[in-house]
Coordinates of C-alpha atoms in Angstrom, one line a residue:
M1 CA -38.5 48.5 11.9
A2 CA -34.9 50.0 12.9
E3 CA -31.6 48.0 12.4
S4 CA -30.9 46.1 15.5
I5 CA -27.2 46.0 16.7
I6 CA -24.9 44.2 19.5
I7 CA -22.8 46.6 21.4
R8 CA -19.7 45.3 23.8
I9 CA -19.2 46.8 26.8
Q10 CA -16.1 46.2 28.8
S11 CA -15.8 47.4 32.3
P12 CA -13.6 46.2 35.4
D13 CA -16.5 43.7 35.9
G14 CA -15.5 41.9 32.6
V15 CA -17.6 42.1 29.0
K16 CA -21.1 42.3 28.6
R17 CA -23.7 42.3 25.2
I18 CA -26.1 44.6 25.1
S19 CA -28.7 44.7 22.1
A20 CA -30.0 48.1 20.8
S21 CA -31.2 49.6 17.8
K22 CA -29.1 53.0 15.6
R23 CA -31.9 54.9 16.2
E24 CA -32.4 54.2 20.2
S25 CA -31.7 57.2 22.2
V26 CA -28.7 57.2 24.1
A27 CA -30.7 58.1 27.7
T28 CA -32.8 54.4 26.4
F29 CA -29.6 52.5 25.7
L30 CA -28.1 54.0 29.3
K31 CA -31.0 53.0 31.0
K32 CA -29.8 49.3 30.2
N33 CA -27.0 49.9 32.5
R34 CA -28.0 52.3 34.8
N35 CA -25.4 51.1 37.0
R36 CA -23.0 52.4 35.3
T37 CA -21.4 55.8 35.3
G38 CA -19.0 58.3 33.2
E39 CA -18.9 61.3 31.0
I40 CA -21.4 61.4 28.6
S41 CA -24.6 62.4 29.7
A42 CA -28.1 60.8 28.9
S43 CA -29.3 62.7 25.7
Q44 CA -33.0 61.9 24.2
N45 CA -31.9 63.8 20.9
K46 CA -28.7 62.2 20.2
T47 CA -28.9 58.9 18.8
L48 CA -26.6 56.3 18.6
S49 CA -25.9 56.5 14.9
V50 CA -25.2 59.9 15.7
L51 CA -22.2 59.1 18.0
K52 CA -21.0 56.5 15.4
I53 CA -21.5 53.7 17.2
K54 CA -21.6 50.5 14.8
H55 CA -22.8 47.0 14.8
G56 CA -19.8 44.9 16.7
D57 CA -17.8 48.1 18.3
M58 CA -16.5 47.6 21.8
L59 CA -17.5 50.7 24.4
F60 CA -15.2 50.8 27.4
L61 CA -17.1 51.7 30.8
F62 CA -14.8 53.4 33.7
P63 CA -16.6 54.4 37.2
S64 CA -16.4 57.7 37.8
S65 CA -16.2 59.6 41.3
A66 CA -18.1 62.3 39.8
A67 CA -21.2 60.7 38.8
G68 CA -23.6 59.0 41.4
P69 CA -24.8 55.5 41.2
S70 CA -28.4 56.7 39.7
S71 CA -26.6 58.9 36.9
D72 CA -27.6 58.1 33.4
V73 CA -24.4 58.8 32.0
M74 CA -21.4 56.9 30.7
D75 CA -17.5 57.4 29.3
I76 CA -17.3 55.7 25.9
S77 CA -14.7 55.0 23.4
A78 CA -15.0 53.3 19.8
T79 CA -12.1 50.6 19.1
V80 CA -11.8 52.4 15.9
Q81 CA -10.6 55.4 18.1
G82 CA -8.1 53.2 19.9
A83 CA -8.5 51.7 23.5
R84 CA -8.2 53.4 27.0
S85 CA -6.2 51.4 29.2
F86 CA -7.5 51.4 32.9
S87 CA -5.5 52.9 35.7
N88 CA -5.2 52.4 39.1
P89 CA -6.8 54.6 41.4
P90 CA -4.8 57.2 43.3
V91 CA -3.0 55.8 46.5
V92 CA -1.8 57.7 49.0
E93 CA 1.3 55.6 50.2
D94 CA 3.0 56.0 54.0
E95 CA 5.7 58.5 54.3
I96 CA 8.1 55.7 54.5
D97 CA 7.3 54.4 51.3
Q98 CA 7.3 57.7 49.5
Y99 CA 10.5 58.6 50.8
L100 CA 12.1 55.3 50.0
S101 CA 10.4 55.5 46.4
K102 CA 12.8 58.4 45.8
Q103 CA 15.7 56.9 47.5
D104 CA 18.7 55.4 45.0
G105 CA 19.2 52.4 47.3
K106 CA 22.3 51.0 45.4
I107 CA 25.1 50.0 47.4
Y108 CA 28.6 51.7 46.5
R109 CA 31.7 50.3 47.2
N110 CA 35.1 52.0 47.2
R111 CA 37.5 51.3 44.8
D112 CA 39.3 47.6 45.8
A113 CA 43.3 48.4 45.9
Q114 CA 44.1 44.6 44.5
L115 CA 41.1 44.0 42.1
C116 CA 40.7 47.1 40.5
R117 CA 43.2 47.9 37.8
H118 CA 41.3 51.1 36.6
G119 CA 42.1 54.9 37.5
P120 CA 40.3 56.5 40.4
M121 CA 37.0 57.7 37.9
G122 CA 36.9 54.7 37.0
K123 CA 34.9 51.8 37.7
C124 CA 34.6 47.6 37.2
V125 CA 32.9 44.7 38.4
H126 CA 34.8 44.7 42.0
C127 CA 33.4 48.3 42.7
V128 CA 30.4 49.3 40.9
P129 CA 27.7 50.0 42.6
L130 CA 25.0 46.8 43.4
E131 CA 21.3 46.9 43.6
P132 CA 19.8 46.3 46.9
F133 CA 18.1 43.4 46.1
D134 CA 21.7 41.4 45.3
E135 CA 21.0 38.5 47.0
D136 CA 25.1 37.8 47.6
Y137 CA 25.6 41.0 49.3
L138 CA 22.8 40.4 51.3
N139 CA 24.1 36.9 52.6
H140 CA 27.5 38.2 53.4
L141 CA 26.3 40.4 55.8
E142 CA 26.9 40.2 59.3
P143 CA 24.4 38.5 60.4
P144 CA 23.2 37.2 57.2
V145 CA 19.9 39.1 55.3
K146 CA 17.5 36.0 54.3
H147 CA 15.0 38.4 53.3
M148 CA 15.7 41.5 51.1
S149 CA 13.5 44.7 51.8
F150 CA 9.8 45.2 50.1
H151 CA 11.5 48.3 48.1
A152 CA 14.3 46.1 47.2
N153 CA 12.0 43.6 45.8
I154 CA 9.7 46.4 44.0
R155 CA 13.5 47.7 42.4
K156 CA 13.9 44.3 41.4
L157 CA 10.4 44.1 39.8
T158 CA 10.8 47.3 37.9
G159 CA 14.5 47.5 37.0
G160 CA 14.0 45.6 33.6
A161 CA 14.2 47.2 30.2
D162 CA 10.5 47.8 30.4
K163 CA 11.0 49.8 34.2
G164 CA 8.0 48.1 35.2
K165 CA 5.6 49.8 33.0
F166 CA 3.2 46.3 32.9
V167 CA 4.3 45.3 37.0
A168 CA 1.3 44.8 39.2
L169 CA 1.3 43.2 42.4
E170 CA -1.8 41.2 42.6
N171 CA -3.1 39.9 45.9
I172 CA -3.8 36.3 46.1
S173 CA -7.9 35.3 46.5
C174 CA -8.9 31.7 47.4
K175 CA -12.5 32.9 46.4
I176 CA -15.0 31.8 43.7
K177 CA -15.1 34.7 41.3
S178 CA -18.5 36.2 41.8
G179 CA -20.5 37.3 38.1
C180 CA -20.1 33.5 36.6
E181 CA -23.6 33.2 34.8
G182 CA -22.5 29.9 32.7
H183 CA -23.9 27.5 35.7
P184 CA -25.5 27.2 39.0
P185 CA -23.4 28.7 42.0
W186 CA -21.4 26.5 44.3
P187 CA -21.5 23.5 45.2
E188 CA -24.1 22.9 42.2
G189 CA -21.5 24.2 39.7
I190 CA -17.7 25.6 39.0
C191 CA -15.9 26.3 36.0
T192 CA -12.4 27.1 35.6
K193 CA -13.4 31.1 35.1
C194 CA -14.1 31.5 38.5
Q195 CA -12.5 29.2 40.3
P196 CA -9.5 30.1 42.3
S197 CA -6.5 28.8 41.1
A198 CA -4.5 26.1 43.6
I199 CA -2.0 27.6 45.8
T200 CA 2.0 26.0 46.1
L201 CA 3.4 28.1 49.4
N202 CA 6.9 29.5 49.0
R203 CA 9.2 30.8 51.6
Q204 CA 8.3 34.7 51.1
K205 CA 12.0 36.1 49.7
Y206 CA 11.1 40.0 51.4
R207 CA 9.7 41.4 54.5
H208 CA 7.6 44.2 54.6
V209 CA 9.4 45.2 58.0
D210 CA 13.0 44.9 58.2
N211 CA 13.8 46.1 62.1
I212 CA 11.8 46.3 65.4
M213 CA 13.1 48.4 67.8
F214 CA 11.9 49.6 71.6
E215 CA 12.5 53.1 71.8
N216 CA 13.7 51.8 75.6
H217 CA 13.9 49.3 77.9
T218 CA 11.4 51.1 79.9
I219 CA 8.1 50.4 77.6
A220 CA 9.3 46.5 77.6
D221 CA 9.7 46.3 81.0
R222 CA 6.8 48.0 82.1
F223 CA 4.5 45.5 80.2
L224 CA 6.2 42.1 81.6
D225 CA 5.4 43.7 85.3
Y226 CA 2.0 42.2 84.5
W227 CA 3.5 38.7 84.5
R228 CA 5.8 39.0 86.9
K229 CA 3.6 39.9 89.5
T230 CA 0.9 37.6 88.6
G231 CA 1.9 34.8 86.6
N232 CA -0.4 35.2 83.8
Q233 CA 0.4 36.1 80.3
R234 CA -0.6 39.5 78.4
I235 CA -1.1 41.0 75.3
G236 CA -0.7 44.7 73.9
Y237 CA -0.5 46.9 70.8
L238 CA 2.5 48.3 69.9
Y239 CA 1.9 52.3 68.9
G240 CA 4.9 53.9 67.2
R241 CA 6.6 55.2 63.9
Y242 CA 8.1 53.8 61.0
T243 CA 11.5 54.8 59.8
E244 CA 14.3 54.0 57.5
H245 CA 16.5 50.9 58.5
K246 CA 19.8 51.7 56.9
D247 CA 21.4 48.3 57.8
I248 CA 19.6 46.9 55.1
P249 CA 19.1 48.6 51.8
L250 CA 15.9 50.2 51.4
G251 CA 15.0 48.7 54.7
I252 CA 11.8 49.7 56.9
R253 CA 12.0 49.8 60.8
A254 CA 9.4 49.7 63.3
E255 CA 10.1 52.0 66.5
V256 CA 7.9 51.2 69.2
A257 CA 6.9 54.3 71.8
A258 CA 4.2 52.6 73.9
I259 CA 2.0 49.8 74.0
Y260 CA -1.9 49.7 74.9
E261 CA -2.7 46.7 77.0
P262 CA -7.0 46.1 75.3
P263 CA -9.3 44.7 77.6
Q264 CA -8.2 41.0 78.2
I265 CA -8.7 37.3 80.2
G266 CA -5.2 36.0 80.6
A267 CA -4.6 32.9 82.6
Q268 CA -0.6 31.0 82.7
N269 CA -1.5 29.2 79.4
S270 CA -3.7 31.0 77.4
L271 CA -5.7 34.9 76.3
E272 CA -8.5 35.9 75.1
L273 CA -9.3 39.2 73.7
L274 CA -11.9 41.2 74.5
D275 CA -14.2 43.8 73.0
D276 CA -12.7 47.0 73.5
P277 CA -15.0 50.0 73.2
K278 CA -12.4 52.6 73.4
A279 CA -10.1 51.1 70.4
K280 CA -11.0 53.8 68.1
V281 CA -10.2 56.9 70.7
V282 CA -6.9 55.4 71.1
N283 CA -6.0 55.2 67.3
E284 CA -7.2 58.5 67.0
I285 CA -5.4 59.6 69.7
A286 CA -2.2 57.6 68.8
A287 CA -2.6 59.9 65.3
K288 CA -2.7 63.2 66.8
L289 CA 0.4 62.1 68.5
G290 CA 2.2 60.9 65.6
L291 CA 2.1 57.3 66.0
T292 CA 0.1 54.8 64.5
K293 CA -0.4 50.9 65.5
V294 CA 2.6 49.1 64.3
G295 CA 1.8 45.2 65.7
W296 CA 1.2 43.4 68.8
I297 CA 3.0 41.9 71.4
F298 CA 2.3 38.8 73.7
T299 CA 4.1 36.7 76.3
D300 CA 4.7 33.1 76.9
L301 CA 6.4 33.1 79.9
V302 CA 7.1 30.6 82.0
S303 CA 9.2 30.9 85.3
E304 CA 12.2 28.1 85.8
D305 CA 14.0 29.1 88.9
T306 CA 12.4 32.0 90.6
R307 CA 15.4 32.2 93.1
K308 CA 17.6 33.1 89.6
G309 CA 14.9 34.8 87.7
T310 CA 14.9 32.4 84.7
V311 CA 12.1 31.5 82.5
R312 CA 11.8 28.1 80.2
Y313 CA 13.1 28.6 76.8
S314 CA 10.1 26.5 75.2
R315 CA 10.3 27.9 71.8
N316 CA 13.3 26.7 68.8
K317 CA 13.9 24.5 65.9
D318 CA 12.8 21.3 67.8
S319 CA 9.4 22.9 68.6
Y320 CA 8.0 25.9 67.1
F321 CA 8.7 29.5 66.9
L322 CA 5.1 30.5 65.8
S323 CA 1.8 27.8 66.7
A324 CA -0.7 27.7 63.9
E325 CA -3.1 29.8 66.4
E326 CA -0.8 32.6 66.2
C327 CA 0.4 32.9 62.4
I328 CA -3.8 33.1 62.2
T329 CA -3.9 35.6 64.8
A330 CA -1.1 37.4 62.9
G331 CA -2.7 37.1 59.3
Y332 CA -6.1 38.4 61.1
F333 CA -4.4 41.5 62.5
Q334 CA -2.1 42.0 59.2
N335 CA -5.5 42.0 56.9
K336 CA -7.1 44.4 59.0
E337 CA -3.5 46.9 58.8
P338 CA -3.3 46.6 55.0
N339 CA -0.2 48.4 53.4
L340 CA -0.8 51.1 50.8
C341 CA 1.0 50.5 47.4
R342 CA 0.6 52.3 44.5
L343 CA 1.2 49.1 42.2
S344 CA -1.2 47.1 43.2
P345 CA -4.9 47.1 41.5
D346 CA -6.6 47.0 44.8
G347 CA -4.6 50.0 46.2
H348 CA -3.1 47.7 49.0
F349 CA -0.3 44.7 49.3
G350 CA 0.6 42.9 52.3
S351 CA 1.1 44.5 55.7
K352 CA 3.8 46.6 57.9
F353 CA 2.1 45.1 61.0
V354 CA 4.3 43.4 62.8
T355 CA 4.1 40.4 66.1
V356 CA 6.1 40.2 68.8
V357 CA 6.7 37.5 71.5
A358 CA 8.4 38.0 74.8
T359 CA 9.7 34.5 75.6
G360 CA 12.2 32.7 76.8
G361 CA 15.7 32.3 75.5
P362 CA 18.8 29.9 75.1
D363 CA 20.2 31.5 78.0
N364 CA 16.8 31.1 80.0
Q365 CA 16.3 35.2 79.7
V366 CA 13.7 37.0 78.6
H367 CA 13.6 37.4 74.9
F368 CA 12.0 39.4 72.4
E369 CA 11.5 37.9 69.0
G370 CA 10.0 39.6 66.0
Y371 CA 7.8 38.0 62.8
Q372 CA 5.3 38.6 60.0
V373 CA 3.5 36.2 58.3
S374 CA 3.5 36.1 54.4
N375 CA 0.9 37.2 52.1
Q376 CA -0.1 33.7 51.3
C377 CA -0.8 33.0 55.0
M378 CA -2.9 36.3 55.0
A379 CA -4.7 35.2 51.8
L380 CA -5.5 31.9 53.3
V381 CA -6.3 33.5 57.1
R382 CA -8.8 36.4 55.2
D383 CA -10.4 33.6 53.0
E384 CA -11.1 31.4 56.0
C385 CA -9.0 28.3 54.1
L386 CA -6.8 28.0 57.2
L387 CA -6.9 25.9 60.9
P388 CA -5.1 25.1 63.9
C389 CA -4.3 21.7 64.9
R390 CA -5.4 20.9 68.3
D391 CA -2.3 18.6 69.5
A392 CA 0.2 19.7 67.5
P393 CA 0.6 23.5 67.5
E394 CA 3.4 23.7 64.9
L395 CA 0.9 22.2 62.4
G396 CA -1.7 24.1 60.3
Y397 CA -4.3 22.6 58.4
A398 CA -6.2 23.7 55.0
K399 CA -10.0 23.1 55.0
E400 CA -11.4 20.7 52.9
S401 CA -14.5 22.4 50.4
S402 CA -17.7 21.7 51.8
S403 CA -21.3 22.9 50.3
E404 CA -20.8 26.4 52.0
Q405 CA -17.2 27.1 50.9
Y406 CA -15.2 26.4 48.0
V407 CA -11.4 25.9 49.2
P408 CA -8.3 25.5 46.5
D409 CA -5.8 23.0 47.1
V410 CA -3.1 24.2 49.0
F411 CA 0.3 22.8 48.5
Y412 CA 3.8 22.8 49.7
K413 CA 7.3 21.4 48.6
D414 CA 9.5 19.2 50.8
I415 CA 12.8 17.0 50.8
D416 CA 11.9 13.2 50.9
K417 CA 14.2 10.8 52.5
F418 CA 16.0 10.4 49.2
G419 CA 16.8 13.9 49.0
N420 CA 14.2 14.4 46.1
E421 CA 11.7 17.7 46.3
I422 CA 8.1 16.3 46.1
T423 CA 4.7 18.2 46.7
Q424 CA 2.7 17.8 49.8
L425 CA -1.0 18.6 50.1
A426 CA -1.2 20.8 53.7
R427 CA -3.5 18.7 55.3
P428 CA -1.4 19.1 58.0
L429 CA 0.9 22.3 57.2
P430 CA 4.2 23.1 58.6
V431 CA 3.8 27.0 59.7
E432 CA 7.7 28.0 58.9
Y433 CA 6.2 28.1 55.5
L434 CA 4.3 31.3 56.8
I435 CA 6.8 32.8 58.8
I436 CA 8.8 35.6 58.4
D437 CA 11.4 36.4 61.2
I438 CA 12.3 40.1 62.1
T439 CA 15.1 40.9 64.1
T440 CA 14.3 42.8 67.7
T441 CA 16.5 45.4 69.3
F442 CA 16.8 47.9 71.5
P443 CA 18.8 51.0 71.0
K444 CA 22.3 51.7 72.8
D445 CA 21.3 55.0 73.2
P446 CA 17.5 55.3 74.8
V447 CA 14.9 57.4 73.1
Y448 CA 12.0 58.5 75.2
T449 CA 8.7 59.8 73.0
F450 CA 7.3 60.1 76.7
S451 CA 8.4 61.0 80.3
T452 CA 11.4 59.6 81.3
S453 CA 10.1 60.1 85.3
S454 CA 10.8 57.1 87.9
N455 CA 6.8 57.6 89.0
L456 CA 5.0 56.8 85.8
F457 CA 1.1 56.8 85.7
S458 CA -0.7 53.8 86.0
I459 CA -1.8 51.4 83.0
E460 CA -5.2 50.8 81.4
N461 CA -6.8 47.7 82.0
R462 CA -4.8 46.6 85.3
D463 CA -7.9 46.2 87.6
A464 CA -6.3 42.9 88.3
L465 CA -3.3 44.1 89.8
G466 CA -5.0 46.8 92.2
E467 CA -3.8 49.2 89.7
T468 CA -6.3 51.5 88.0
Q469 CA -7.1 54.4 86.4
D470 CA -8.8 56.8 88.4
F471 CA -8.6 60.4 89.7
H472 CA -6.9 59.2 93.0
S473 CA -4.2 57.6 90.8
L474 CA -4.0 60.9 89.4
A475 CA -3.7 63.0 92.1
T476 CA -1.0 60.8 93.4
Y477 CA 1.2 60.5 90.2
L478 CA 0.8 64.8 90.4
S479 CA 1.7 64.6 93.8
Q480 CA 4.9 62.5 93.2
N481 CA 5.8 64.1 90.2
P482 CA 6.5 68.1 91.6
S483 CA 8.2 68.9 88.2
N484 CA 8.1 72.5 87.2
V485 CA 7.6 71.6 83.7
F486 CA 4.7 70.9 82.8
L487 CA 5.3 69.3 79.7
D488 CA 7.3 66.1 81.4
I489 CA 4.8 65.6 83.8
I490 CA 2.0 65.5 81.1
S491 CA 3.8 63.8 78.5
D492 CA 2.5 59.8 79.5
F493 CA 0.6 57.7 76.6
H494 CA -1.7 56.3 79.5
L495 CA -2.0 59.5 81.2
L496 CA -3.2 60.9 78.0
L497 CA -5.8 58.1 77.3
F498 CA -7.4 58.7 80.8
L499 CA -7.9 62.2 80.4
V500 CA -9.5 61.5 77.0
T501 CA -11.9 58.2 77.8
N502 CA -12.5 58.6 81.4
D503 CA -16.2 58.7 82.3
V504 CA -16.0 61.3 84.7
M505 CA -14.5 64.3 82.4
P506 CA -13.7 63.1 79.3
L507 CA -11.6 65.8 77.3
Q508 CA -11.7 64.3 73.9
D509 CA -13.0 67.5 72.4
S510 CA -10.6 70.0 74.3
I511 CA -7.5 67.9 74.5
S512 CA -6.2 68.7 70.7
L513 CA -3.7 71.5 71.8
L514 CA -2.6 69.3 74.8
L515 CA -1.5 66.7 72.2
D516 CA 0.0 69.0 69.6
A517 CA 2.6 70.2 72.5
V518 CA 3.3 66.5 73.4
R519 CA 3.9 65.4 69.6
T520 CA 5.9 69.1 69.2
R521 CA 7.9 69.0 72.8
N522 CA 6.5 72.7 72.8
E523 CA 6.1 73.7 76.5
E524 CA 4.7 77.1 75.6
L525 CA 1.7 75.3 74.1
A526 CA 1.5 72.7 77.3
Q527 CA 1.2 76.4 79.5
T528 CA -1.3 77.8 77.8
W529 CA -3.4 74.4 78.1
K530 CA -2.7 74.0 81.5
K531 CA -4.6 77.7 81.9
S532 CA -7.8 76.1 80.6
E533 CA -10.9 75.5 82.3
Q534 CA -10.9 71.8 81.8
W535 CA -7.3 71.6 83.5
A536 CA -8.5 73.5 86.2
T537 CA -11.7 70.9 87.0
I538 CA -9.0 68.4 86.5
E539 CA -7.0 69.4 89.7
Q540 CA -10.7 70.0 91.4
L541 CA -11.6 66.6 90.8
C542 CA -8.0 65.3 92.5
S543 CA -8.5 67.4 95.3
T544 CA -11.7 65.7 96.3
V545 CA -10.1 62.3 96.6
G546 CA -7.9 62.3 99.4
V547 CA -5.0 64.5 98.1
Q548 CA -4.7 67.8 99.6
P549 CA -4.7 71.0 97.0
S550 CA -1.4 71.8 99.1
E551 CA 0.3 68.7 98.0
L552 CA -0.6 68.8 94.6
P553 CA 2.4 70.7 92.4
D554 CA 1.5 74.1 91.2
Y555 CA -0.3 74.0 88.0
G556 CA -3.0 75.9 88.9
A557 CA -5.8 77.5 86.7
I558 CA -6.5 81.0 85.5
G559 CA -7.8 83.3 88.1
G560 CA -5.9 82.0 91.3
S561 CA -5.1 79.2 92.8
T562 CA -6.3 75.2 92.6
H563 CA -7.0 75.6 96.6
A564 CA -9.0 78.7 96.0
A565 CA -10.7 77.1 93.0
S566 CA -11.7 73.8 95.1
S567 CA -12.7 76.3 98.3
S568 CA -15.7 77.6 95.7
M569 CA -17.3 74.1 94.6
W570 CA -18.0 70.8 95.9
S571 CA -17.8 67.4 94.2
C572 CA -20.8 64.7 95.0
V573 CA -19.4 61.6 96.4
H574 CA -22.8 59.5 94.9
C575 CA -22.0 61.2 90.9
T576 CA -18.7 63.0 91.3
F577 CA -20.4 66.2 89.6
M578 CA -18.5 69.6 90.8
N579 CA -20.9 71.9 92.4
Q580 CA -21.0 75.2 93.6
A581 CA -20.5 76.4 97.2
G582 CA -23.7 77.1 99.0
T583 CA -25.2 74.2 97.4
D584 CA -26.9 71.5 99.7
N585 CA -27.7 69.1 97.4
C586 CA -26.3 68.0 94.2
E587 CA -27.4 69.7 91.0
M588 CA -26.8 66.4 88.5
C589 CA -28.4 63.2 91.0
R590 CA -30.5 65.8 93.5
L591 CA -29.1 63.7 96.1
P592 CA -28.0 65.8 99.7
R593 CA -24.2 66.8 100.2
T594 CA -22.6 64.4 102.7

């Protein structure tokens, strides 16, 4: 009888012991681990003894993208040959992260004439460059900076003698670890191996975004117009780009170029987001324009004096800055938009997604306040451990464990009336422990990614205001902007979305050239696209909704003017299909021409 041996298999899932025999074929051995993949192919001729695998050896199992889930292959190395360390999967970080990781980041200081006693080429403690995470330097900035940048925090972690060789940014988990077989599953059993650790909330010392900047006031004013006209609150998604924020060492700025308003139901004191069937297309169009979704914005405005145009100052240190429900929503959005990070075993850590609140300030004028929630809050929200309090918006509540879900204990530290630091159970929880504030600004010199025209195209999902996106509004927009520069007219974020998502003639498959022209500010590319059949059809549709062709700017298509093209075709009033001249019935719906 073949001698029985036990082989230990170590993988990212843990260590597993497998019984085998020295004369057992590799193929038979691998069938016991068919969910494992690697480099050594299954063989009916080779045995474990040929591979010099002995009793008690430990094999290291590595997933391989080259092998399918059903392949009988495995990468092994005996302990006598030395253990292979597991490496993180390659992660392609955002461009701004790649750029900042290559920067020096140090804070250089000039020679102090009074304190420095050395020559011009020397350095001392009074003029030596500071590290980007130097707290004393950040505290003496004007205004003081409470949070170091995320990349400054990375420099702090990787600045020791080992250069961060063993640094790993672990994401917090509030869930029971799977695969524990020593006891029945929860709620019948739990052990220290699978039980998540208790969480003590700390104020996060760094932030992923250090500044939020709107390119110009027009972006914000158009968003606020909805509240000004209806009195109802509004929500929108911020599209822009991440750039370097030079006021803070290794800082990141979120620049906002446009606001997309999704389908929603707004009231004076509530907001409800609806399903958005166009969300994926909007992200794709934004990406082709060189933009990404950087955050969300909502209004919390109550008019105080309509004659003076003032609003109520309601969010302050005596009430709250973000409610628990808003923190949970922010955490939900941040979990949907994770920050790619090479130092995390999961490939992501935290988020650069920001929250902006349009609310009343101390001067009773509209102010824009920026925030993020901490990584601890993101974990609590992701694992459904945090609830809002109904009667106290400034308080959250850590859920209690139930038969359906185990929730780890959540604590926070506070100061009692005697000045002692005490630990409190987060039931309830002041949400100030979860919030990171971010400065929100407007530039002195406005920047315009899109059109600067005074007559702008209608914003989506504003039917309640009577502002609709259709070919009549498009014809009106074109007639009100008689510029000879086609690129200036077409460079409107909301107009481009309408051209791609309208129900009559969506241009999703034929608008890439135009998007490239807008992104690169290339008038020649824009002129090439305007000569296409698609733009000719757009003009023909505009000419059938009440605006005469002579009133439209001369953006005629190939082969003649818009008037000549429109005279040869007619639009069905029932389905808007463009029919050839000389026909009495619509080719699409078969209804008679009226």
